[in-house]
Coordinates of C-alpha atoms in Angstrom, one line a residue:
M272 CA 119.6 249.5 -25.4
E273 CA 121.8 252.6 -25.8
A274 CA 125.5 252.7 -25.0
S275 CA 126.2 252.7 -21.2
K276 CA 127.2 255.9 -19.6
D277 CA 130.2 254.4 -17.8
V278 CA 132.1 251.2 -17.2
A279 CA 130.2 250.5 -14.0
S280 CA 126.8 250.5 -15.8
A281 CA 128.0 248.3 -18.6
L282 CA 129.7 245.8 -16.3
T283 CA 126.7 245.7 -13.9
C284 CA 124.3 244.9 -16.7
K285 CA 126.6 242.3 -18.2
R286 CA 127.2 240.5 -14.9
C287 CA 123.4 240.4 -14.3
T288 CA 122.8 238.7 -17.6
S289 CA 125.6 236.2 -17.3
S290 CA 125.1 235.1 -13.7
N291 CA 124.3 231.4 -13.5
R292 CA 122.1 232.0 -10.4
K293 CA 119.4 233.6 -12.6
L294 CA 119.5 231.2 -15.6
G295 CA 117.1 228.6 -14.4
D296 CA 117.1 225.5 -16.6
R297 CA 117.7 227.2 -19.9
A298 CA 120.9 227.7 -21.8
R299 CA 121.8 231.2 -23.1
E300 CA 124.4 232.5 -25.5
F301 CA 126.2 235.8 -25.6
V302 CA 128.9 237.1 -27.9
E303 CA 131.7 239.6 -27.1
S304 CA 132.5 241.5 -30.2
D305 CA 135.7 243.4 -31.1
F306 CA 136.1 245.9 -33.8
K307 CA 139.2 247.0 -35.7
N308 CA 140.4 250.6 -35.4
T309 CA 136.8 251.8 -34.9
F310 CA 137.3 255.6 -34.5
N311 CA 139.2 255.8 -37.7
A312 CA 137.2 253.3 -39.7
I313 CA 133.6 254.7 -39.7
S314 CA 132.4 256.2 -43.0
R315 CA 131.8 260.0 -42.6
A316 CA 129.1 259.8 -45.2
A317 CA 127.4 257.2 -43.1
L318 CA 127.9 259.4 -40.0
W319 CA 126.3 262.4 -41.6
Q320 CA 123.4 260.3 -42.8
V321 CA 122.8 258.9 -39.3
M322 CA 122.9 262.4 -37.7
R323 CA 120.4 263.6 -40.3
M324 CA 118.1 260.7 -39.5
F325 CA 118.3 261.6 -35.8
K326 CA 117.4 265.2 -36.8
I327 CA 120.6 266.5 -35.2
P328 CA 121.1 270.2 -36.1
D329 CA 124.2 271.8 -37.7
V330 CA 125.2 268.6 -39.6
Y331 CA 126.2 270.7 -42.6
L332 CA 128.6 272.7 -40.4
L333 CA 130.3 269.6 -39.2
E334 CA 130.4 268.2 -42.7
Q335 CA 132.1 271.3 -44.1
T336 CA 134.6 271.4 -41.2
Y337 CA 135.6 267.8 -41.9
E338 CA 135.8 268.2 -45.6
G339 CA 138.1 271.2 -45.3
T340 CA 140.6 269.3 -43.1
T341 CA 143.8 268.1 -44.8
V342 CA 147.1 266.7 -43.7
R343 CA 150.6 267.3 -45.1
L344 CA 153.7 265.4 -43.8
A345 CA 157.1 266.9 -43.0
P346 CA 159.1 268.4 -44.6
N347 CA 156.0 269.9 -46.3
N348 CA 157.8 270.9 -49.5
E349 CA 157.0 270.7 -53.2
E350 CA 157.4 266.9 -53.1
S351 CA 154.8 266.5 -50.3
A352 CA 151.2 265.7 -51.1
T353 CA 148.0 266.9 -49.4
I354 CA 146.2 264.0 -47.7
T355 CA 142.4 264.0 -47.2
F356 CA 140.3 261.5 -45.3
N357 CA 136.8 260.2 -45.8
T358 CA 136.6 258.0 -42.7
G359 CA 137.0 258.4 -39.0
V360 CA 136.4 261.3 -36.5
A361 CA 139.0 263.9 -35.6
K362 CA 141.5 262.9 -32.9
G363 CA 141.6 265.3 -30.0
S364 CA 138.4 267.0 -30.8
I365 CA 135.9 267.4 -28.0
T366 CA 133.1 266.6 -30.4
S367 CA 134.5 263.2 -31.5
P368 CA 133.4 261.0 -28.6
Q369 CA 129.8 262.3 -28.9
L370 CA 129.8 261.9 -32.7
F371 CA 131.0 258.3 -32.2
N372 CA 128.3 257.6 -29.6
V373 CA 125.6 258.8 -31.9
F374 CA 126.9 256.6 -34.6
I375 CA 127.4 253.4 -32.6
N376 CA 124.0 253.8 -31.0
T377 CA 122.6 253.2 -34.4
L378 CA 124.0 249.6 -34.3
L379 CA 122.6 249.1 -30.8
R380 CA 119.2 250.3 -31.9
M381 CA 119.2 248.0 -34.9
L382 CA 120.0 245.1 -32.5
T383 CA 117.2 246.2 -30.2
V384 CA 114.6 246.5 -32.9
T385 CA 115.6 243.1 -34.3
G386 CA 115.2 241.7 -30.8
Q387 CA 111.8 243.3 -30.4
N388 CA 110.6 242.1 -33.8
E389 CA 112.0 238.5 -33.5
D390 CA 111.6 238.1 -29.7
I391 CA 115.4 237.8 -29.2
S392 CA 116.7 238.8 -25.8
H393 CA 118.7 237.3 -22.9
G394 CA 115.4 235.8 -21.6
L395 CA 115.9 237.3 -18.1
Q396 CA 113.9 240.1 -16.6
I397 CA 116.1 242.9 -15.3
G398 CA 114.4 244.7 -12.5
K399 CA 111.6 242.1 -12.3
D400 CA 110.0 241.3 -8.9
P401 CA 111.8 238.0 -8.0
K402 CA 108.4 236.6 -6.8
G403 CA 107.1 236.8 -10.3
D404 CA 106.7 233.5 -12.3
N405 CA 106.5 234.7 -15.9
Q406 CA 110.0 235.7 -17.0
R407 CA 108.6 237.6 -20.0
D408 CA 105.9 239.7 -18.4
E409 CA 105.9 243.5 -18.7
S410 CA 107.3 244.3 -15.2
G411 CA 110.9 243.6 -16.3
Y412 CA 113.3 245.0 -18.7
Q413 CA 114.3 242.9 -21.8
F414 CA 117.3 243.7 -24.0
N415 CA 119.8 241.9 -26.2
N416 CA 122.8 244.1 -26.2
I417 CA 125.2 246.1 -24.0
G418 CA 127.5 248.7 -25.4
F419 CA 130.4 250.8 -24.0
I420 CA 132.2 252.7 -26.8
D421 CA 133.0 250.0 -29.3
D422 CA 132.8 247.0 -26.8
I423 CA 129.5 245.4 -27.6
S424 CA 128.0 242.3 -26.0
I425 CA 124.9 240.7 -27.6
F426 CA 122.6 238.1 -25.9
A427 CA 120.0 235.6 -26.9
D428 CA 118.3 232.6 -25.3
T429 CA 118.2 230.4 -28.5
P430 CA 121.0 229.6 -31.0
E431 CA 118.7 230.6 -33.8
G432 CA 118.2 234.1 -32.3
M433 CA 121.9 234.4 -31.5
Q434 CA 122.8 234.0 -35.2
K435 CA 120.4 236.7 -36.3
L436 CA 122.1 239.3 -34.1
P437 CA 125.6 238.8 -35.7
N438 CA 123.9 239.0 -39.0
V439 CA 122.7 242.5 -38.0
V440 CA 126.3 243.5 -37.0
Q441 CA 127.6 242.1 -40.3
E442 CA 125.1 244.2 -42.3
F443 CA 125.9 247.3 -40.3
T444 CA 129.7 247.0 -40.7
A445 CA 129.3 246.3 -44.4
W446 CA 127.3 249.6 -44.8
C447 CA 129.5 251.9 -42.7
G448 CA 133.0 250.5 -43.4
M449 CA 133.8 249.2 -39.9
Q450 CA 135.6 245.9 -39.6
I451 CA 134.9 243.3 -36.9
K452 CA 137.8 241.2 -35.6
V453 CA 136.3 237.7 -35.9
K454 CA 139.3 236.0 -34.3
K455 CA 138.8 238.2 -31.2
T456 CA 135.0 237.9 -31.1
Y457 CA 134.0 235.1 -28.8
L458 CA 130.9 233.0 -28.1
F459 CA 129.9 232.0 -24.6
V460 CA 127.2 229.6 -23.6
T461 CA 125.9 229.7 -20.1
D462 CA 123.9 226.7 -18.9
N463 CA 123.1 225.4 -15.4
V464 CA 122.3 221.9 -16.6
K465 CA 125.6 220.1 -16.3
R466 CA 124.7 217.1 -18.5
R467 CA 123.5 219.3 -21.3
R468 CA 126.5 221.6 -20.9
E469 CA 128.9 218.6 -21.3
Q470 CA 127.1 216.7 -24.0
E471 CA 125.8 219.4 -26.3
P472 CA 128.4 221.3 -28.3
A473 CA 128.3 225.1 -28.6
P474 CA 126.3 226.3 -31.6
L475 CA 128.2 227.3 -34.7
L476 CA 127.8 231.0 -35.3
T477 CA 129.3 232.9 -38.2
I478 CA 130.2 236.4 -39.1
N479 CA 131.5 237.2 -42.6
V480 CA 131.5 233.5 -43.3
E481 CA 134.0 232.9 -40.4
T482 CA 133.0 230.7 -37.4
L483 CA 133.2 232.4 -34.0
Q484 CA 135.4 230.8 -31.4
A485 CA 133.5 229.3 -28.4
I486 CA 135.1 230.0 -25.1
N487 CA 134.9 227.6 -22.1
L488 CA 133.0 229.2 -19.2
D489 CA 135.8 228.5 -16.9
D490 CA 138.3 230.5 -19.0
A491 CA 138.7 234.2 -18.0
C492 CA 138.7 236.9 -20.6
R493 CA 139.1 240.7 -20.4
Y494 CA 136.2 243.1 -20.6
L495 CA 136.4 246.8 -19.9
G496 CA 139.5 246.4 -17.7
Y497 CA 138.1 243.4 -15.7
W498 CA 138.9 239.7 -16.0
G499 CA 136.1 237.3 -15.6
T500 CA 134.6 234.0 -16.8
G501 CA 131.4 233.7 -18.8
N502 CA 129.4 232.9 -15.7
G503 CA 130.5 235.9 -13.8
D504 CA 133.4 234.5 -11.8
M505 CA 135.7 237.5 -11.1
R506 CA 138.5 235.8 -9.2
A507 CA 140.9 236.5 -12.0
T508 CA 140.3 240.2 -11.6
K509 CA 140.9 240.0 -7.9
E510 CA 144.2 238.3 -8.4
V511 CA 145.3 240.8 -11.1
F512 CA 144.5 243.7 -8.8
R513 CA 146.1 242.0 -5.8
Q514 CA 149.4 241.7 -7.8
K515 CA 149.2 245.4 -8.8
I516 CA 148.8 246.3 -5.1
I517 CA 151.8 244.2 -4.3
A518 CA 153.8 245.9 -7.1
A519 CA 152.8 249.3 -5.8
R520 CA 153.8 248.3 -2.2
D521 CA 157.2 247.1 -3.4
L522 CA 157.7 250.3 -5.5
I523 CA 158.0 252.4 -2.4
K524 CA 159.9 249.8 -0.3
C525 CA 163.2 251.7 -0.4
H526 CA 162.1 255.0 -1.7
T527 CA 163.9 258.4 -1.4
L528 CA 160.6 260.4 -1.5
T529 CA 159.0 262.2 1.4
P530 CA 156.5 260.0 3.3
E531 CA 153.7 262.1 1.9
L532 CA 154.7 261.7 -1.7
A533 CA 155.3 258.0 -1.2
L534 CA 151.8 257.6 0.2
E535 CA 150.4 259.6 -2.7
L536 CA 152.2 257.3 -5.1
F537 CA 150.8 254.1 -3.5
T538 CA 147.3 255.6 -3.2
S539 CA 147.4 256.3 -7.0
K540 CA 148.9 253.0 -8.1
G541 CA 147.7 250.6 -5.4
M542 CA 144.5 251.8 -3.8
G543 CA 143.5 253.2 -7.2
V544 CA 143.1 249.7 -8.7
F545 CA 141.1 248.6 -5.7
R546 CA 138.9 251.6 -5.9
F547 CA 138.2 250.8 -9.6
S548 CA 136.9 247.4 -8.7
A549 CA 135.5 247.9 -5.2
A550 CA 131.8 248.4 -6.0
L551 CA 131.6 246.0 -8.9
I552 CA 133.1 242.8 -7.4
E553 CA 132.0 240.9 -4.4
W554 CA 134.8 240.9 -1.9
S555 CA 134.8 238.4 1.0
E556 CA 135.9 239.5 4.5
S557 CA 139.0 237.4 4.2
E558 CA 139.9 239.0 0.9
L559 CA 139.4 242.5 2.3
N560 CA 141.6 241.6 5.2
D561 CA 144.3 240.4 2.8
V562 CA 144.1 243.7 0.9
K563 CA 144.2 245.6 4.2
R564 CA 147.3 243.7 5.2
L565 CA 149.1 244.7 1.9
C566 CA 148.0 248.3 2.3
V567 CA 149.3 248.5 5.9
Q568 CA 152.6 247.1 4.7
A569 CA 152.8 249.8 2.0
Y570 CA 152.1 252.5 4.6
K571 CA 154.9 251.2 6.7
N572 CA 157.2 251.3 3.7
A573 CA 156.1 254.9 3.0
W574 CA 157.0 256.0 6.6
H575 CA 160.2 253.8 6.6
L576 CA 158.9 251.7 9.4
P577 CA 160.0 248.2 10.1
R578 CA 157.5 245.5 9.0
A579 CA 157.2 244.4 12.7
T580 CA 155.8 247.8 13.7
A581 CA 152.3 247.6 15.2
S582 CA 149.7 248.1 12.5
A583 CA 147.7 250.2 14.8
L584 CA 150.1 253.1 14.1
C585 CA 148.9 253.2 10.5
I586 CA 145.2 252.4 11.3
F587 CA 144.3 254.6 14.3
P588 CA 143.2 258.2 13.7
K589 CA 145.5 261.1 14.4
T590 CA 143.6 261.9 17.6
H591 CA 144.9 258.6 18.9
A592 CA 148.5 259.1 17.8
G593 CA 147.9 257.2 14.5
K594 CA 148.4 258.1 10.8
K595 CA 144.8 257.6 9.8
S596 CA 145.7 255.8 6.6
T597 CA 143.0 254.9 4.1
L598 CA 141.8 251.3 4.4
P599 CA 139.9 249.1 1.9
T600 CA 136.7 249.1 3.9
A601 CA 136.5 252.9 3.7
V602 CA 137.2 252.8 0.0
L603 CA 134.6 250.1 -0.5
T604 CA 132.0 252.2 1.4
Q605 CA 132.7 255.3 -0.7
E606 CA 132.5 253.4 -4.0
L607 CA 129.4 251.5 -3.1
L608 CA 127.6 254.8 -2.4
L609 CA 128.9 256.4 -5.6
H610 CA 128.0 253.4 -7.6
A611 CA 124.4 253.3 -6.2
E612 CA 124.1 257.0 -7.1
R613 CA 125.4 256.5 -10.6
C614 CA 123.1 253.5 -11.3
M615 CA 120.0 255.6 -10.3
Q616 CA 120.8 258.6 -12.5
H617 CA 119.5 257.3 -15.8
E618 CA 116.4 255.4 -16.9
D619 CA 118.0 252.2 -18.2
A620 CA 118.7 248.6 -17.2
S621 CA 121.2 249.6 -14.6
K622 CA 118.6 251.6 -12.7
K623 CA 116.0 248.9 -12.9
N624 CA 118.4 246.2 -11.8
H625 CA 119.7 248.2 -8.9
A626 CA 116.3 249.3 -7.7
C627 CA 115.2 245.6 -7.8
R628 CA 118.2 244.5 -5.7
L629 CA 117.7 247.3 -3.2
K630 CA 114.1 246.3 -2.7
A631 CA 115.2 242.7 -2.2
H632 CA 117.8 243.7 0.4
L633 CA 115.2 245.9 2.1
R634 CA 112.7 243.0 2.2
R635 CA 115.3 240.7 3.7
L636 CA 116.2 243.3 6.3
V637 CA 112.6 243.8 7.3
M638 CA 112.1 240.1 7.7
R639 CA 115.2 239.8 9.9
L640 CA 114.0 242.7 12.1
F641 CA 110.4 241.7 12.5
C642 CA 110.2 238.0 11.9

């Protein structure tokens, strides 16, 4: 699988593969990898070789541009030396992100090919008709990795298969000069069978002769700006974002700005974090009401209104003498539509998964209307 186009696509695929509701009675392992100083560590010789293998034009021009780049430190006198580099991509260059994507996709393709040859994947069908019985038929979408920049997750449905994938990562990093942070690379095991989950220890996986740390499924960890457990529980993210909304609300409690600037400040710091998570996390009605309450309090702070002022003043449209402030439900609606549009743009796991879920919702809607 190639690197995801955005955070939403990566997180959508990851949550789909880690959700306990789809596991059945089989245990599955996945590893969250972390690399050290990736943009500066990749070998340029390896980068040029990869680009030539992909038949990308003008590699020689890029190679000459990089070879002619030197650095001299202040005060740049006769005692200063000229510094040259043979690793990394140029900081601030508009070509650097694309060059890195080309390079890291090589690792993802190696993982994918290994999975195809060894039959190693998450074992779940993404985009498969839920009525199907065979999890490995051709109607679904099998993969064993998800990548966004240098954040890579790898999946397998057997411990033996799981060990083969870190071996691929180890081989790739040894070739190109990248370094993996073993102490920040974690193993998760998802299993619906409670007895097996409690009695069987996590498999021992190694990278560079070091054993990976196994994380409890109930412990939250950070991934692409979100906090969640290995089985997809995102309550930690909701609490983090709730505290940020509270901090943004209190920031304009006794402000000296104009109401318009205060509202803009809260919209950026408070509503911005909710907008980031709105489409990717399931919010209950009570949780949305709690976010709405905090937002209304912030709007009152912006307009220097007492806390006891009727909330309708902030909620009602201007035609009804209100302020027509942005509410969480409006943000949620906007982001859900944008997320659906983004997921359907590219032929990848996100599109297949999203299309399958839309069909399932449509089927349930039809059954409600006509049954």
